[in-house]
Short mmCIF file of C-alpha atoms in Angstrom, two decimals:
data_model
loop_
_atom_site.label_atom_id
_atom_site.label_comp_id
_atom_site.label_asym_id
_atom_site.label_seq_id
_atom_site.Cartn_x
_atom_site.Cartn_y
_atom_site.Cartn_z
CA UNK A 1 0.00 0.00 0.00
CA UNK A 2 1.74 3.80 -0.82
CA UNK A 3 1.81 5.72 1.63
CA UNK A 4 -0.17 8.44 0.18
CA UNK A 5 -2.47 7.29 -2.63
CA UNK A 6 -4.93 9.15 -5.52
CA UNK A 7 -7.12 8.17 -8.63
CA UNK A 8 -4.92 8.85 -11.58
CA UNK A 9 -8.25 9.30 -13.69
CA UNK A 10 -8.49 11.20 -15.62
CA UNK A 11 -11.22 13.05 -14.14
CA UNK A 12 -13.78 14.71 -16.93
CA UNK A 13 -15.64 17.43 -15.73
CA UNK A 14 -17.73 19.87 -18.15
CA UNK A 15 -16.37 23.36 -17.56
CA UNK A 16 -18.63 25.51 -14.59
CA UNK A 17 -19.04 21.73 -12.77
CA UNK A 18 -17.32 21.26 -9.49
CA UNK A 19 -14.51 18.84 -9.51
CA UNK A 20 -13.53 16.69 -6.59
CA UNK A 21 -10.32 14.84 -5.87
CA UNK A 22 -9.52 12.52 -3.17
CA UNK A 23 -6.18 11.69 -1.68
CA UNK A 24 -5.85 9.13 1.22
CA UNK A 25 -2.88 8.55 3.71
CA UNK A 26 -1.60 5.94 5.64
CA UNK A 27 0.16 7.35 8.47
CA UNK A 28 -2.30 8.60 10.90
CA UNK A 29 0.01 11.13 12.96
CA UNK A 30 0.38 13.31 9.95
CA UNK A 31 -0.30 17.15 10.51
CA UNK A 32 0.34 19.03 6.85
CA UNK A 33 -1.16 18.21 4.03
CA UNK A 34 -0.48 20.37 0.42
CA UNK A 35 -2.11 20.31 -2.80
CA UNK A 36 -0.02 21.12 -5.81
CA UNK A 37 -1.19 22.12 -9.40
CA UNK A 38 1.22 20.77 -11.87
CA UNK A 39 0.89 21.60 -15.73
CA UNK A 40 2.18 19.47 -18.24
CA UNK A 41 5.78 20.15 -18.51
CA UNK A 42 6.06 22.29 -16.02
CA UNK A 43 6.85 22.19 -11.82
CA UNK A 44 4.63 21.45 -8.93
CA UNK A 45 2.60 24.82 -7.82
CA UNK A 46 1.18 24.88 -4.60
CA UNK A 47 -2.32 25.89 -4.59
CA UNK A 48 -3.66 24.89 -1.08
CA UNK A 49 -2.14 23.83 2.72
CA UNK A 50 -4.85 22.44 5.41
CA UNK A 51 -3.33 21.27 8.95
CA UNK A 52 -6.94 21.32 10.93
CA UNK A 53 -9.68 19.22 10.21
CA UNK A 54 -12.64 20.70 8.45
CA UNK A 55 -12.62 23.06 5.28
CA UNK A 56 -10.46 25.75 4.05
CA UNK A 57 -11.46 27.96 1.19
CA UNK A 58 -9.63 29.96 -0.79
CA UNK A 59 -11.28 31.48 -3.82
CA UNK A 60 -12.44 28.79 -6.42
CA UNK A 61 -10.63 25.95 -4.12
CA UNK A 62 -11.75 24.47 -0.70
CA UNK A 63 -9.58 21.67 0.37
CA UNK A 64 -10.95 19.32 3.31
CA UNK A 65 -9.22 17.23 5.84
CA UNK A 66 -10.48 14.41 7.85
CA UNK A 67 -7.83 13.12 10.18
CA UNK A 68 -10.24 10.21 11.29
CA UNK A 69 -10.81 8.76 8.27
CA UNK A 70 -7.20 9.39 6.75
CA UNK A 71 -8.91 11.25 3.83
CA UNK A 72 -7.73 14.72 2.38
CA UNK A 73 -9.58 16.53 -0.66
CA UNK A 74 -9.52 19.21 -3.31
CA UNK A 75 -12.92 20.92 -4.47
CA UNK A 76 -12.36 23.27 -7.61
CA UNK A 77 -15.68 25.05 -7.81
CA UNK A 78 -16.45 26.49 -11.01
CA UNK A 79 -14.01 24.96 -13.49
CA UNK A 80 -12.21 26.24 -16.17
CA UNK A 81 -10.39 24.70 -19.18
CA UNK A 82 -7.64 26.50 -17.68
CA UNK A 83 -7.61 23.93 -14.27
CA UNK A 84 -6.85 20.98 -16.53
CA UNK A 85 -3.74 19.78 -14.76
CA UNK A 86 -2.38 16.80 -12.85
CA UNK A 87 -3.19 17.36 -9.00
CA UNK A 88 -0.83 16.15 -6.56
CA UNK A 89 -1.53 15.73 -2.76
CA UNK A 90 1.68 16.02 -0.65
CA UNK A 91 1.22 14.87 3.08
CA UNK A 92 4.30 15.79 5.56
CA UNK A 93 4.47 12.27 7.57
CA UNK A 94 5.34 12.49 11.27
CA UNK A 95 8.71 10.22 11.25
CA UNK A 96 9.80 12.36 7.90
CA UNK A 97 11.18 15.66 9.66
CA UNK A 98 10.22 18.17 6.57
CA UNK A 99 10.22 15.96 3.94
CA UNK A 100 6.71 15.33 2.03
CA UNK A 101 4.99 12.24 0.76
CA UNK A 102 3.27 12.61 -2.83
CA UNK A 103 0.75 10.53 -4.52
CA UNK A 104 0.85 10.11 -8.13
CA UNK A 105 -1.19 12.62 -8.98
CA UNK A 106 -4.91 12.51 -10.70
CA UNK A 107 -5.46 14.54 -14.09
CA UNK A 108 -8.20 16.33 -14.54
CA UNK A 109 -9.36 17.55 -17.63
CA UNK A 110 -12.25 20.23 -17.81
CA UNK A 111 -13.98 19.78 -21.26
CA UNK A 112 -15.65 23.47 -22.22
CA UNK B 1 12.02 37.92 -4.51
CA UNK B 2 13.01 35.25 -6.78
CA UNK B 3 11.85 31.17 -6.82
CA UNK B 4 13.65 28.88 -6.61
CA UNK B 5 16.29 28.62 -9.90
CA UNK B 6 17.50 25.29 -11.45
CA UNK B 7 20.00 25.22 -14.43
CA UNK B 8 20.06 23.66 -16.92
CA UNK B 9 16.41 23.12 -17.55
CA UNK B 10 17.71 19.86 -19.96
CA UNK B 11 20.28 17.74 -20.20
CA UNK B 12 20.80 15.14 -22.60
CA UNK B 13 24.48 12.95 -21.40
CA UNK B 14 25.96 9.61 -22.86
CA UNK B 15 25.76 6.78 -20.68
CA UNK B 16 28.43 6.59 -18.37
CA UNK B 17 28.95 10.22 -18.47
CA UNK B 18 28.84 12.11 -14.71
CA UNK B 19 26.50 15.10 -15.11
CA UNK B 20 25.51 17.38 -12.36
CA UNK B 21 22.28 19.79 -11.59
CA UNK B 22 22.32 22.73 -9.53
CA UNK B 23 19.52 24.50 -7.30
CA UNK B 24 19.27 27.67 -6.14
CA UNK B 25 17.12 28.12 -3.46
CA UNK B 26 14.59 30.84 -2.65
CA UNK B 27 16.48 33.41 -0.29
CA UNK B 28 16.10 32.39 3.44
CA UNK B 29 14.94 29.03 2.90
CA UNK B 30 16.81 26.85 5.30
CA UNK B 31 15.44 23.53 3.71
CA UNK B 32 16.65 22.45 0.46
CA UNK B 33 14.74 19.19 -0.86
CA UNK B 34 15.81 17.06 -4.25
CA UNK B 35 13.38 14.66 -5.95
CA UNK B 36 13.14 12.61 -8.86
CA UNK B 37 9.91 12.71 -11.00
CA UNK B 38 9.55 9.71 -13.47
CA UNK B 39 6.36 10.36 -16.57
CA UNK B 40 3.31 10.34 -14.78
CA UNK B 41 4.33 9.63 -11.59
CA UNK B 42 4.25 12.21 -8.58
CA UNK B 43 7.96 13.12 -7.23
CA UNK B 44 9.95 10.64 -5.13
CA UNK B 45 11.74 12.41 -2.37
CA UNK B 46 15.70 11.76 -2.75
CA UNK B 47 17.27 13.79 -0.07
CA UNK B 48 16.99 17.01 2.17
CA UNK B 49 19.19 19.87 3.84
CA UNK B 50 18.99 21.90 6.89
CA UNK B 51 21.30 24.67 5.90
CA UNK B 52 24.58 22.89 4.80
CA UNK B 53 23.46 19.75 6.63
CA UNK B 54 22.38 16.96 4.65
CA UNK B 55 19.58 15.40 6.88
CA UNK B 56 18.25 12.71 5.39
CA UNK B 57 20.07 10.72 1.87
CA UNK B 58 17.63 8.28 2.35
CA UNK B 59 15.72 7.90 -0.74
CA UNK B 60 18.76 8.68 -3.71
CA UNK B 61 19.11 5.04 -5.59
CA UNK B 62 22.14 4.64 -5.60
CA UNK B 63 25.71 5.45 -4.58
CA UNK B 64 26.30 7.03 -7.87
CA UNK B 65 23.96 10.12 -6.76
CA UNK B 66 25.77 12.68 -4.58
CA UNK B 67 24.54 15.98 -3.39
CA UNK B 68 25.65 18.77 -1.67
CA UNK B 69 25.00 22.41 -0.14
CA UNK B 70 28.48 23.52 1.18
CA UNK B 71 27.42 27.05 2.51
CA UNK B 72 23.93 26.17 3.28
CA UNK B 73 23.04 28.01 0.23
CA UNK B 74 23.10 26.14 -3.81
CA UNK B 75 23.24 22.91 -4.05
CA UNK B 76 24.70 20.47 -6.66
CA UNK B 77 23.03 17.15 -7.03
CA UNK B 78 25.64 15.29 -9.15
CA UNK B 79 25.54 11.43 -10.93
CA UNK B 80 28.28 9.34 -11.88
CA UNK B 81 28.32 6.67 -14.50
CA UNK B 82 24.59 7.55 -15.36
CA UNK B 83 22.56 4.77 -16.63
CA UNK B 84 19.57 5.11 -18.79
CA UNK B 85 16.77 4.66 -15.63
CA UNK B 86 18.64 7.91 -14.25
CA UNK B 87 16.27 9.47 -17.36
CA UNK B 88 14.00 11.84 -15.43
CA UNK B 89 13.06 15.01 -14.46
CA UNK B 90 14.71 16.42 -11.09
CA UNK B 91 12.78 19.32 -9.05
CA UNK B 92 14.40 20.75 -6.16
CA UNK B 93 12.16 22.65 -3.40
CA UNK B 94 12.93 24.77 -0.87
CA UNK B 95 10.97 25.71 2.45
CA UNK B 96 11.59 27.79 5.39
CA UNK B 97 12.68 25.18 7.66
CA UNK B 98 10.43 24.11 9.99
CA UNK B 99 7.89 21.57 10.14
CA UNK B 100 4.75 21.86 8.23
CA UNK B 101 5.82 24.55 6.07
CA UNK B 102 5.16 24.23 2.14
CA UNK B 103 7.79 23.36 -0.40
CA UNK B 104 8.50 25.33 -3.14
CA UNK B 105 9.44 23.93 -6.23
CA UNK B 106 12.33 24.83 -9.04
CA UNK B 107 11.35 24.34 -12.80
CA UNK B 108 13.27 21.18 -12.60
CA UNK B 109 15.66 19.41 -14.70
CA UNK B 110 14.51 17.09 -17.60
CA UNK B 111 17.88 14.73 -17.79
CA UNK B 112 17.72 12.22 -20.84
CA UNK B 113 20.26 9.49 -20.73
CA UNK B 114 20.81 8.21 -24.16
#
């Protein structure tokens, strides 16, 4: 089992839908959690940090954390062609000092 | 001020040649972190510095992969004798230093190993 794990997809949404992506973890003592935009070609680009359970919004995205359950996720209301990118969830595990966990990543592509 | 740098943005070397990638790190950062992303895949951590202190080496492959950060400032991630699954693209990231805080990444490296 990976330590931090996502859907690769891709995910289709129509553009204006919401889009949801899902990232679970296996280490339960983990505090930060990250979600990084990365265009094709290009470097990660952080987009979102959570450390608290519950939601945290920040314009178009609200990421939400649920320690119990080991679950972290990315809502992109409103989407644009412009969002189509590989999403990466980055999880800072409690035995790694500073050094973060990824997950593979899950596409989305919003169809206009 | 300025994100973090990496030169050269590509790299094609021979097999068995020793190439090396450097990183310059957003000013003040105190962490310095090197990864390896393969095609698809999300980046696989390959080692970290406090300052000039080289923390964890943990996840580089090898013994042919080296890095450094003598003044606590660039850093060099070099490999020897590359082979041809050393093809990949290397990101470096740099963070403030203490736990929690987000990375920041460098445009990365693509290194092709023909």
């Amino acid at each position: 089992q990976k330590e931090v794990e996502q859907n690769s997809g891709p995910l289709s949404v129509p553009e204006g839908a919401i889009a949801s992506l899902n990232c679970t973890y296996s280490d339960r003592g983990s505090q930060s959690f990250f979600w990084y935009r990365q265009y094709s070609g290009k470097s990660p680009e952080l987009i979102m940090s959570i450390y608290s359970n519950g939601d945290k919004e920040d314009g178009r995205f609200t990421a939400q954390l649920n320690k119990a359950s080991q679950y972290v996720s990315l809502l992109i209301r409103d989407s644009q062609p412009s969002d189509s990118a590989t999403y990466l969830c980055a999880v800072n595990m409690p035995w790694a000092g500073n050094m973060l966990t990824f997950g593979g990543g899950t596409r989305l592509m919003v169809k206009p | 001020g300025a994100g973090v740098s990496q030169s050269p943005r590509y790299k094609v070397a021979k097999r068995g040649q020793d190439v090396a990638l450097r990183c310059d790190p957003i000013s003040g950062h105190v962490s310095l972190f090197w990864y390896q992303q393969a095609l698809g895949q999300g980046p696989e951590f390959l080692t970290y510095f406090q300052n000039e202190a080289q923390l964890d080496k943990s996840g580089l492959p090898s013994d042919r992969f080296f890095a450094e950060r003598p003044e606590g400032s660039v850093s060099t991630l070099k490999i020897q004798r590359t082979q041809q699954e050393d093809s990949a693209v290397y990101l470096c990231a740099s963070s403030l230093g203490t736990q929690g805080q987000p990375q920041h990444f460098g445009d990365g490296t693509r290194l092709s190993i023909l």
